[in-house]
CSV table of C-alpha atoms in Angstrom, one decimal:
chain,number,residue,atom,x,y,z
A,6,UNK,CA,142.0,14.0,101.8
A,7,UNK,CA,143.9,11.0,103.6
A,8,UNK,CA,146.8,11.5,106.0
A,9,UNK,CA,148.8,10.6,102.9
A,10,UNK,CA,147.5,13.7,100.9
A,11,UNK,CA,145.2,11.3,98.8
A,12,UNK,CA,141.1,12.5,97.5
A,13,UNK,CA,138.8,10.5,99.1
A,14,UNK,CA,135.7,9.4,97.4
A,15,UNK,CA,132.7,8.8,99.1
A,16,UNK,CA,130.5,6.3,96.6
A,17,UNK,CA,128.1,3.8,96.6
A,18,UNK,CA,129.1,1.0,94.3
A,19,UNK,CA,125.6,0.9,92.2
A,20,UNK,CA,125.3,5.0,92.1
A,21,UNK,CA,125.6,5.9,88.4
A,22,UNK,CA,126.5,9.8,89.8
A,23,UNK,CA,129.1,7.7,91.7
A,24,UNK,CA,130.2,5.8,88.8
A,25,UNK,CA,130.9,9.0,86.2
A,26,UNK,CA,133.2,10.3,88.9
A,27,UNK,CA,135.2,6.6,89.4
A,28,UNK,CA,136.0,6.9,85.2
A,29,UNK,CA,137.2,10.5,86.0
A,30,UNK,CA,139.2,9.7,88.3
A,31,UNK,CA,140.8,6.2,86.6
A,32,UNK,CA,141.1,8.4,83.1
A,33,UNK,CA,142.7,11.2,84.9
A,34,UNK,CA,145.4,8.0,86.9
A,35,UNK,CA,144.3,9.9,90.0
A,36,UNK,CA,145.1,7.7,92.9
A,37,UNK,CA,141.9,8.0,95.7
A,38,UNK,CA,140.4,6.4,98.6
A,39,UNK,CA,137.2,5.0,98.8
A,40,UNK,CA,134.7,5.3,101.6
A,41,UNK,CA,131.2,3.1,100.8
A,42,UNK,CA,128.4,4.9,101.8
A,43,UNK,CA,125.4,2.5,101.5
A,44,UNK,CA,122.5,4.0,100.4
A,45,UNK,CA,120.3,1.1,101.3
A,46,UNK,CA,121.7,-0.1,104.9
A,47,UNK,CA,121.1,1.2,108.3
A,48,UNK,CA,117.9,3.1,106.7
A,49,UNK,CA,120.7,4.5,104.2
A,50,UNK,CA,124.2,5.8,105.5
A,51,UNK,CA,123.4,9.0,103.4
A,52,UNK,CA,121.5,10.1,106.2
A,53,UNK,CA,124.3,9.8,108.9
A,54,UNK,CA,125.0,13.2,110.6
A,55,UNK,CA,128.7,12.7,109.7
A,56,UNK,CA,127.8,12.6,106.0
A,57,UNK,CA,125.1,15.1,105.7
A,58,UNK,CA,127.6,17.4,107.3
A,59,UNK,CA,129.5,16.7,104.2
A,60,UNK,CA,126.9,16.7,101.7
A,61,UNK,CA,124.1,17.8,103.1
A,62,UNK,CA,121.9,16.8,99.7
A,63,UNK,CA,122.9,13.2,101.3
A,64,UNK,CA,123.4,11.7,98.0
A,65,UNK,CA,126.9,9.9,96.5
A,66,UNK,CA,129.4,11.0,95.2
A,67,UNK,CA,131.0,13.4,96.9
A,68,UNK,CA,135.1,13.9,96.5
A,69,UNK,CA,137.1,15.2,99.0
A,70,UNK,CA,140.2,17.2,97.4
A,71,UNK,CA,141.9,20.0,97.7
A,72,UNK,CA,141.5,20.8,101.0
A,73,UNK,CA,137.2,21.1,100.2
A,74,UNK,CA,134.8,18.7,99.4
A,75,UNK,CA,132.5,19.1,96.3
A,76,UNK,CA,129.2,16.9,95.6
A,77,UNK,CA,127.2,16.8,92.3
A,78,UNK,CA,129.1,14.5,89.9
A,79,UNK,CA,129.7,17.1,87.1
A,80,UNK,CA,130.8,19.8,89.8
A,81,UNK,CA,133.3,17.2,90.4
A,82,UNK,CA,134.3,16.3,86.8
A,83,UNK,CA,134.7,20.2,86.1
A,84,UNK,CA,136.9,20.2,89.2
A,85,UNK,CA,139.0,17.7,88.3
A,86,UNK,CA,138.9,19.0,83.9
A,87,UNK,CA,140.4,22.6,85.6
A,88,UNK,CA,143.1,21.3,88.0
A,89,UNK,CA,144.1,17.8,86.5
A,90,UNK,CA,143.7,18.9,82.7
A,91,UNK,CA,145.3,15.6,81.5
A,92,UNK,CA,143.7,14.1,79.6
A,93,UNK,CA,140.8,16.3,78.7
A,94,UNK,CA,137.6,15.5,79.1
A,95,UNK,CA,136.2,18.4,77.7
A,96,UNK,CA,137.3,19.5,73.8
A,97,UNK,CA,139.3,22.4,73.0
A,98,UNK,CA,136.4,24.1,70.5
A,99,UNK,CA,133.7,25.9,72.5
A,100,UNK,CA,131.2,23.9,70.0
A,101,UNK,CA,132.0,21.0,70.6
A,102,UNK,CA,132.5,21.6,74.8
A,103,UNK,CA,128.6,22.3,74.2
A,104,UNK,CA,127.5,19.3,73.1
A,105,UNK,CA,129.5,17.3,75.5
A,106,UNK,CA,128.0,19.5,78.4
A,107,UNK,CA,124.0,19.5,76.6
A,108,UNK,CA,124.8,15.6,76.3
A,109,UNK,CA,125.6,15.0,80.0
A,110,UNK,CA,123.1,17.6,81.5
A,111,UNK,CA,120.3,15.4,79.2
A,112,UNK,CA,121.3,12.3,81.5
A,113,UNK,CA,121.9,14.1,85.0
A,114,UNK,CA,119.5,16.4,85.0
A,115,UNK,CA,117.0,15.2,82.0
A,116,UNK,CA,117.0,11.6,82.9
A,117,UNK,CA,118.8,10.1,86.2
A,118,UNK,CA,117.0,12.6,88.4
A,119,UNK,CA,113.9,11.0,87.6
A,120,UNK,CA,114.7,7.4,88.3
A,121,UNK,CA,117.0,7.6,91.3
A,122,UNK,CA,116.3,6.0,94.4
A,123,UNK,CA,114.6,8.3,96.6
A,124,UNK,CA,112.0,9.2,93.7
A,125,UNK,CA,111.9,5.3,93.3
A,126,UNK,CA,110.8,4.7,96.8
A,127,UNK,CA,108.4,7.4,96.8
A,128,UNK,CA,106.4,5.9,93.8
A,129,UNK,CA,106.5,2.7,95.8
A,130,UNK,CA,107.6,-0.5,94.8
A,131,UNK,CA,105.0,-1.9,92.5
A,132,UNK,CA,105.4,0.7,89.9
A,133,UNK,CA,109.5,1.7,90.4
A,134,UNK,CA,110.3,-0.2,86.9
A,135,UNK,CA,107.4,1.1,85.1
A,136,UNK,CA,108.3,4.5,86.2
A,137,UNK,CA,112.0,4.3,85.6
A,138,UNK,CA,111.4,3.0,82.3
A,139,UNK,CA,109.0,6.0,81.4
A,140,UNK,CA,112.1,8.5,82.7
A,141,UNK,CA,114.6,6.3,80.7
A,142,UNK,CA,112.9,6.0,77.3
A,143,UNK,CA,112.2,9.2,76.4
A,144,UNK,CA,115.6,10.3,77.5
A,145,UNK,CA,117.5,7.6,75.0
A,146,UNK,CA,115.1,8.9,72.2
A,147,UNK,CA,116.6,12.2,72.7
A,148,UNK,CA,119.8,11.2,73.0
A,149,UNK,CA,119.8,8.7,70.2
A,150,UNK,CA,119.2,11.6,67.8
A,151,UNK,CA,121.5,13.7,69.3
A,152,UNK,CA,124.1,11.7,68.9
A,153,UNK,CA,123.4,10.9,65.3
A,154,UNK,CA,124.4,14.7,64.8
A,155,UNK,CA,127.0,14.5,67.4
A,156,UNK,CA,129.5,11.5,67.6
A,157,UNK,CA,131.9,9.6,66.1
A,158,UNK,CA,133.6,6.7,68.2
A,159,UNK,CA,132.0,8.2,71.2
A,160,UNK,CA,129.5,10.5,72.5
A,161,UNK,CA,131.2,13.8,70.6
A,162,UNK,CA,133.7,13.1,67.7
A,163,UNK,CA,136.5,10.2,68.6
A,164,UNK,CA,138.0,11.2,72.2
A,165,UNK,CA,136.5,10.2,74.9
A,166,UNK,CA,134.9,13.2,76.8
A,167,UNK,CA,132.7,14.0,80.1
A,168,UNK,CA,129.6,12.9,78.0
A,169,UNK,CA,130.8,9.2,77.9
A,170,UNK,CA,131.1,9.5,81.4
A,171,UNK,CA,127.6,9.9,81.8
A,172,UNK,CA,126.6,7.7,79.1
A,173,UNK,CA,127.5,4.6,80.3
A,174,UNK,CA,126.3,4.6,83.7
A,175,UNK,CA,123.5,5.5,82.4
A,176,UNK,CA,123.2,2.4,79.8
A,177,UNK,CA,123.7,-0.2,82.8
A,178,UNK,CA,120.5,1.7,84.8
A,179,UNK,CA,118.3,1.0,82.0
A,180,UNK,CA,119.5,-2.3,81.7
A,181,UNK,CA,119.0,-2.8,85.4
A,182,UNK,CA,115.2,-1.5,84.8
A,183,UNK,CA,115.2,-3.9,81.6
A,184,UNK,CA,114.5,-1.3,79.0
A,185,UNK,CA,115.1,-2.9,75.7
A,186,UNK,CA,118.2,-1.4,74.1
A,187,UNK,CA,117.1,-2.0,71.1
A,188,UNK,CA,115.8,1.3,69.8
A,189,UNK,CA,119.1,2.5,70.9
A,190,UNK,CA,121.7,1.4,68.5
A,191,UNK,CA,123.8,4.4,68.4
A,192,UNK,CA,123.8,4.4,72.1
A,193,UNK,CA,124.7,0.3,72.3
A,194,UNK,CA,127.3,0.4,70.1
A,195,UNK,CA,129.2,4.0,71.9
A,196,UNK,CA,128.4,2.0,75.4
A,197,UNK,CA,130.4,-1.4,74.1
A,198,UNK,CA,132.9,0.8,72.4
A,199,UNK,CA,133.7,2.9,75.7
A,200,UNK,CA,133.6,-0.4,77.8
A,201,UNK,CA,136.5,-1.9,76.4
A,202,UNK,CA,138.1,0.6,78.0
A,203,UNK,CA,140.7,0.2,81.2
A,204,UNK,CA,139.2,3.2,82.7
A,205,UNK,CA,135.4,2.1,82.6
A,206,UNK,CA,135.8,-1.3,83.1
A,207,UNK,CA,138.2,-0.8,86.9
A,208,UNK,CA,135.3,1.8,87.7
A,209,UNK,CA,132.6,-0.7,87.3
A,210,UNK,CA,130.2,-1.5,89.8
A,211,UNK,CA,130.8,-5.1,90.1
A,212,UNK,CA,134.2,-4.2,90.7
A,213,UNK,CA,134.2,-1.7,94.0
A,214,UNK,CA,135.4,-2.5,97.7
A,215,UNK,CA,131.8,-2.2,98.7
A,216,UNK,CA,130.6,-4.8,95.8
A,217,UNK,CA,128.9,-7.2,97.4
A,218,UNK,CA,130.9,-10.8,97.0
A,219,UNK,CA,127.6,-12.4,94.7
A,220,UNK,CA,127.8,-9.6,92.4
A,221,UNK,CA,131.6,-9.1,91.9
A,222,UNK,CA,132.5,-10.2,88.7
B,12,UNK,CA,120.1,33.3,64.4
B,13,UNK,CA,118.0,35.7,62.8
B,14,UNK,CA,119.4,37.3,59.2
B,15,UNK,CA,120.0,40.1,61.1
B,16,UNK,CA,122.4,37.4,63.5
B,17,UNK,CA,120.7,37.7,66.4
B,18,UNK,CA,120.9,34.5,68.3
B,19,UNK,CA,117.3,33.3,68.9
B,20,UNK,CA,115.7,31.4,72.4
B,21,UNK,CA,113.2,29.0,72.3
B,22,UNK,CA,111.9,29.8,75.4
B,23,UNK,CA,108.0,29.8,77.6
B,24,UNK,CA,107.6,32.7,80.1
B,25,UNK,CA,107.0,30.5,82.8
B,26,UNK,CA,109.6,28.0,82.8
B,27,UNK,CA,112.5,28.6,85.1
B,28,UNK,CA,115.3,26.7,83.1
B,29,UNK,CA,114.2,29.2,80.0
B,30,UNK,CA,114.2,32.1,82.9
B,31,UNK,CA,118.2,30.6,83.8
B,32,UNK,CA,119.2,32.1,80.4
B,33,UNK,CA,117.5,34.3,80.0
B,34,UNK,CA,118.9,36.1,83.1
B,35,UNK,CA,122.6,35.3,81.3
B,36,UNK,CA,121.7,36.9,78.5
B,37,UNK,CA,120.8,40.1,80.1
B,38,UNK,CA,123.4,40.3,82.4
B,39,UNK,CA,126.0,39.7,79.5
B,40,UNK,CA,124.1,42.4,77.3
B,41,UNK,CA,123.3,39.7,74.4
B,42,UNK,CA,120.8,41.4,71.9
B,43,UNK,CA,118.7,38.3,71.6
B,44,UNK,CA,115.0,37.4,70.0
B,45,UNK,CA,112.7,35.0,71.7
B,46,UNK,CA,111.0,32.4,70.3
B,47,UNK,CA,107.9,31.3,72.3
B,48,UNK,CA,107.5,28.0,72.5
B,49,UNK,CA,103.8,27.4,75.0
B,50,UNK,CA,104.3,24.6,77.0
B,51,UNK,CA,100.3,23.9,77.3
B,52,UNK,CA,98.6,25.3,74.3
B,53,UNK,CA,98.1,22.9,71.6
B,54,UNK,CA,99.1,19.8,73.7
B,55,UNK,CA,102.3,21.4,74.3
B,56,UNK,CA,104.5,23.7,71.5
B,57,UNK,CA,107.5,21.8,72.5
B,58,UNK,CA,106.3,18.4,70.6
B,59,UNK,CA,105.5,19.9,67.5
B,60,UNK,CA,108.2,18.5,64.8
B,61,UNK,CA,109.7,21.3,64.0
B,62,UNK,CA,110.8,21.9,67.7
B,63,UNK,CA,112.0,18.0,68.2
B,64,UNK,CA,114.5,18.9,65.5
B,65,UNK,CA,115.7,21.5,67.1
B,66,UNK,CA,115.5,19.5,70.8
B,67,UNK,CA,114.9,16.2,70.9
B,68,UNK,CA,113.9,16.2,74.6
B,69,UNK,CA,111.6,18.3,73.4
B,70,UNK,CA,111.8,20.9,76.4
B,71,UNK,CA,112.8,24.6,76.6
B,72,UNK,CA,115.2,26.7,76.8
B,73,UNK,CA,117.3,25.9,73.6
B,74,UNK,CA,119.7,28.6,72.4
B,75,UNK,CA,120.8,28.9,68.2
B,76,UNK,CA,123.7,31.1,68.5
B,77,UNK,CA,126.9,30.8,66.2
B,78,UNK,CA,125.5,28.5,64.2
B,79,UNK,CA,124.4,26.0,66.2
B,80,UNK,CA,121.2,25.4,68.6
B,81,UNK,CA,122.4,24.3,72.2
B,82,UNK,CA,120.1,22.6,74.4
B,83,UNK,CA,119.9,22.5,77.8
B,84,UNK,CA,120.4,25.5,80.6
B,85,UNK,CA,123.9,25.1,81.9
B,86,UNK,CA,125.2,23.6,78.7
B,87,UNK,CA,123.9,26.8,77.7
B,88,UNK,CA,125.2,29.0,80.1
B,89,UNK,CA,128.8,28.0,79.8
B,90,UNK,CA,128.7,28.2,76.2
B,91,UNK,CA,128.0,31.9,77.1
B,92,UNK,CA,130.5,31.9,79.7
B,93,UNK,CA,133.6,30.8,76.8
B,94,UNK,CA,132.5,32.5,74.1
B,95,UNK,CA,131.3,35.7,75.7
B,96,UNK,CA,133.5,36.1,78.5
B,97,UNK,CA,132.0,39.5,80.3
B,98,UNK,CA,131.0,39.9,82.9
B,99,UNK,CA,131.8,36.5,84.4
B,100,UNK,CA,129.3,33.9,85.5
B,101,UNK,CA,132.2,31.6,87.3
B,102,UNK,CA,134.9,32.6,89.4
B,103,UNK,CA,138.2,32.8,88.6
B,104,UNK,CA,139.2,30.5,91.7
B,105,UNK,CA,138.9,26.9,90.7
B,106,UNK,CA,137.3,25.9,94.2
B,107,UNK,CA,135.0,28.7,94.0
B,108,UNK,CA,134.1,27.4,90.6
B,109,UNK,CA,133.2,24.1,92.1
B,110,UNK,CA,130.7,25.8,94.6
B,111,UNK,CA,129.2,27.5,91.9
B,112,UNK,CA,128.6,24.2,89.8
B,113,UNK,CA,127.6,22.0,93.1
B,114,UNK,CA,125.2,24.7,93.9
B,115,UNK,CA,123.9,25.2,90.2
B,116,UNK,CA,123.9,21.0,90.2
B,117,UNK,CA,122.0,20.9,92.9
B,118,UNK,CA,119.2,22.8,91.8
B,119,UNK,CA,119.0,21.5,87.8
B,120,UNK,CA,119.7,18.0,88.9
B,121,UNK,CA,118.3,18.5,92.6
B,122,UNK,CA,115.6,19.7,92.3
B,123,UNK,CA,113.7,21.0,89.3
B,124,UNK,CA,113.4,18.0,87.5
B,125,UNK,CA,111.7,16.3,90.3
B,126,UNK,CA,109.2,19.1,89.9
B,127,UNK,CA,109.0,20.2,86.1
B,128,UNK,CA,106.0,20.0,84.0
B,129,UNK,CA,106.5,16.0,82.5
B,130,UNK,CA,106.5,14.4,86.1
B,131,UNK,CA,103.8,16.5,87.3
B,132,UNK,CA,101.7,15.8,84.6
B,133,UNK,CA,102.7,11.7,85.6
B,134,UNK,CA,101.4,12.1,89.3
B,135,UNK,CA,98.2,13.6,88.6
B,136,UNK,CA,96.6,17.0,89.5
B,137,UNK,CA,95.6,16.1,92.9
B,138,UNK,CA,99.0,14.9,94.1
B,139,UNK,CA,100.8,18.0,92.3
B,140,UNK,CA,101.6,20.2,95.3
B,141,UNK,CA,102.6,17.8,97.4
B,142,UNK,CA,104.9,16.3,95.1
B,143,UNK,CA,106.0,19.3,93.9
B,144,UNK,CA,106.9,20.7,97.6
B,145,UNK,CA,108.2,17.1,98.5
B,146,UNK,CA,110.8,17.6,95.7
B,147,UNK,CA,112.1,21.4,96.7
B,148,UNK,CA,112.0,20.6,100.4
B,149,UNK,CA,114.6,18.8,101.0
B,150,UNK,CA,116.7,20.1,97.9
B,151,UNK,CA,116.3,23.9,100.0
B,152,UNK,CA,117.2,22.3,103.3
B,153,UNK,CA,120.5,21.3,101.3
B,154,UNK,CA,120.9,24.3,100.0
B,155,UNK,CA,120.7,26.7,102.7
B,156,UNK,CA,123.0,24.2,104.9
B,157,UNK,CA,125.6,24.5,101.7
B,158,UNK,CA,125.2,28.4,101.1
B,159,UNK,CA,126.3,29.0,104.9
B,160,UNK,CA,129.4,28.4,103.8
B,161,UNK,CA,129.7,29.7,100.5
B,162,UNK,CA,127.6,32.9,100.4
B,163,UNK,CA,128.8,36.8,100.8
B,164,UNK,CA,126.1,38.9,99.8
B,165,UNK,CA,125.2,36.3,96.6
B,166,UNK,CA,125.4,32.7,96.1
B,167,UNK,CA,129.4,32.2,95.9
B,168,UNK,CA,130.6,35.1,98.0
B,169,UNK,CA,130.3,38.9,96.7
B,170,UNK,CA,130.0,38.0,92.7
B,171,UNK,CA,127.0,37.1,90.5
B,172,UNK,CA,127.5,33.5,89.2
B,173,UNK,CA,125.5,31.0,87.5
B,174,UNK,CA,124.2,29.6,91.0
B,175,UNK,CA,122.7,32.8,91.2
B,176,UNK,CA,120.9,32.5,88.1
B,177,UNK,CA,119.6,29.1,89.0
B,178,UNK,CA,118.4,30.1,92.3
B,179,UNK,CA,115.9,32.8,91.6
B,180,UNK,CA,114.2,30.8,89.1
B,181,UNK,CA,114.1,28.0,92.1
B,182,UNK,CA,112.6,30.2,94.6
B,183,UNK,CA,110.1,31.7,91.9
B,184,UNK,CA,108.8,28.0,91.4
B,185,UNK,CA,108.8,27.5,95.3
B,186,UNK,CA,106.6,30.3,96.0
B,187,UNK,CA,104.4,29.1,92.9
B,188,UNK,CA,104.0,25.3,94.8
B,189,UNK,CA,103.6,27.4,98.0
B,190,UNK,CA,106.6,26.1,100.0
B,191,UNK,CA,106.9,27.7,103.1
B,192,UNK,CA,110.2,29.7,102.7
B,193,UNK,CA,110.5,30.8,106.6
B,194,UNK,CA,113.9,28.1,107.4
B,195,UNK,CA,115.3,29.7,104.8
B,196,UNK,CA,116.4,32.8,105.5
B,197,UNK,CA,119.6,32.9,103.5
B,198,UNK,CA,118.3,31.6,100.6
B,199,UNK,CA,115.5,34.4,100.8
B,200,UNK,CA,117.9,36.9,101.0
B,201,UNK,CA,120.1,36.3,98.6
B,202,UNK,CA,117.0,35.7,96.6
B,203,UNK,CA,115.8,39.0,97.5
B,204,UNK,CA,119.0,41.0,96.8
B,205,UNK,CA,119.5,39.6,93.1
B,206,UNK,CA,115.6,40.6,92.6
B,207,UNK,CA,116.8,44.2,92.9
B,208,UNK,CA,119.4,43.8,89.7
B,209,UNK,CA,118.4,44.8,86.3
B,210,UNK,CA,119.0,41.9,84.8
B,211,UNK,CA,116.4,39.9,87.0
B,212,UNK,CA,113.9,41.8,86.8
B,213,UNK,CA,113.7,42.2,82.8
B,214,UNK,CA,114.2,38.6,82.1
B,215,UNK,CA,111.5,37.7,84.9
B,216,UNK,CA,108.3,35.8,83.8
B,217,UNK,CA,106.1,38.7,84.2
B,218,UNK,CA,107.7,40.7,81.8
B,219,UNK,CA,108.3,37.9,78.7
B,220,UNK,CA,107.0,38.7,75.1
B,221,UNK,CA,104.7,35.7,75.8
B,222,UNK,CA,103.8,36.6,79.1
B,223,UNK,CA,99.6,36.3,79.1
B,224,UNK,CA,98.1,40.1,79.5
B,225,UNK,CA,96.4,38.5,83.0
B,226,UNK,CA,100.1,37.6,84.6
B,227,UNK,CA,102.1,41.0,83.2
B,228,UNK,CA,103.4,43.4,85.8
């Protein structure tokens, strides 16, 4: 935390893991700090000694809070669900908590794991969007028909839950590897539905202190 | 569930995210039937349509229980975790909590899906190993760096929790890549110290209903 008692988050403005945390932490009003970490600069900041002493995984995000600092995106969500319980991101019926959990393990561990940067770089770069499109599609099938069982407005029933947080993140990497949505309309029309929300649109990439100037929007 | 209301797992001897439950169920005492679904035979059990409806991402472990089928292994887990509370898999303390979902994070979203069946098959035979140890490496360097500071005799200090459960299945497929595990010497013996429990053992690979006679023990 800051001299002034306030979390610091250590995020990459392009990160998806980064960018479920920033909706957290706008849905929940919790005032933070930002430190940019720049996973491409300098060979990748993530590998400083100062940060892997933090997170030795050297990956974004990682929230300092508390008095401890927690890395993994959902390790941080859950944090925040069990100490800042307003308002929930998680439902009150044990079902239902299920499916929002199955729903955001499918994207950070079924899907985002395979197309993040360091497995991106180590296919090299002539096949990086053929590969991230082969860990993306398969994924949004799954998801599509889970969600036909599973959601109303959003992800799970009409409240906006730790799945959503996931889910659009998510949507704008597969846009970025130009995966064609189309297949996806369940998915499309829960993404346009959750960003014309305050909290996702202020956590935006285009929209951090470490955007760079020709993408802000 | 059965008719007799067992809850059933859809699970394959070999895979450690099946293994993950399978450890939570023992350890909670849940009378359970398994359902095997071989990840090789036949192309691969898991993309027969009868399976997809019950997981569309068409992988294992997937728990019916209650009435509905859950997907995914820490989705699972803490489904277990709320509904049957005893003994616990997460600490009461809210920060200890945290270390046990970074850690568990780490090694679902870290670590075995860079490794698991789908991307190996992508890479080819010859360049599984590699790729294989190149994915639990680093993710192990992490880890052991991270349970300096959080491990007693387990994980997260003295109690049995959810990282633990994700470890052991971690280390098995380590060993099965042949990963050197000399620099790790804490992660070996906490390893080595939850192989002694009960709970371990009979949910371990070699001991699985669908266990080939060849791999039993």
């Amino acid at each position: 935390m800051t001299e002034s008692g306030k979390p610091i988050l250590y995020s990459y403005f392009r990160s998806s893991c980064s960018w479920r945390v920033r909706i957290a932490l706008a849905l929940k009003s919790i005032d933070f700090e930002t430190v940019p970490i720049n996973l491409i600069k300098d060979g990748g900041q993530q590998f400083s000694e100062e940060f892997q002493a933090l997170n030795p995984m050297k990956q974004v995000p990682a929230l300092k809070i508390d008095g401890i600092t927690i890395a993994q995106s959902l390790a941080i969500i859950e944090y925040l669900e069990e100490t800042r319980p307003t308002p929930r991101l998680l439902p009150q019926d044990p079902k239902k908590r299920a499916q929002v959990r199955m729903i955001s393990d499918i994207i950070t561990s079924g899907i985002q794991p395979l197309q993040n940067l360091s497995v991106l770089k180590q296919v090299g770069q002539e096949n990086q969007l053929t590969w991230a499109q082969k860990a993306i599609r398969p994924g949004f099938n799954a998801l599509e028909q889970v969600l036909w069982s599973t959601a109303g407005k959003y992800c799970v029933g009409d409240e906006v839950s730790m799945a959503d947080l996931c889910l659009v993140p998510q949507v704008a990497n597969a846009e970025r590897f130009k995966v064609d949505l189309t297949p996806y309309p369940t998915i499309s029309r829960i993404n346009k539905t959750l960003m014309a929300l305050e909290a996702f649109q202020v956590s935006h990439p285009c929209r951090q202190p470490d955007t760079p100037p020709e993408l802000r929007a």
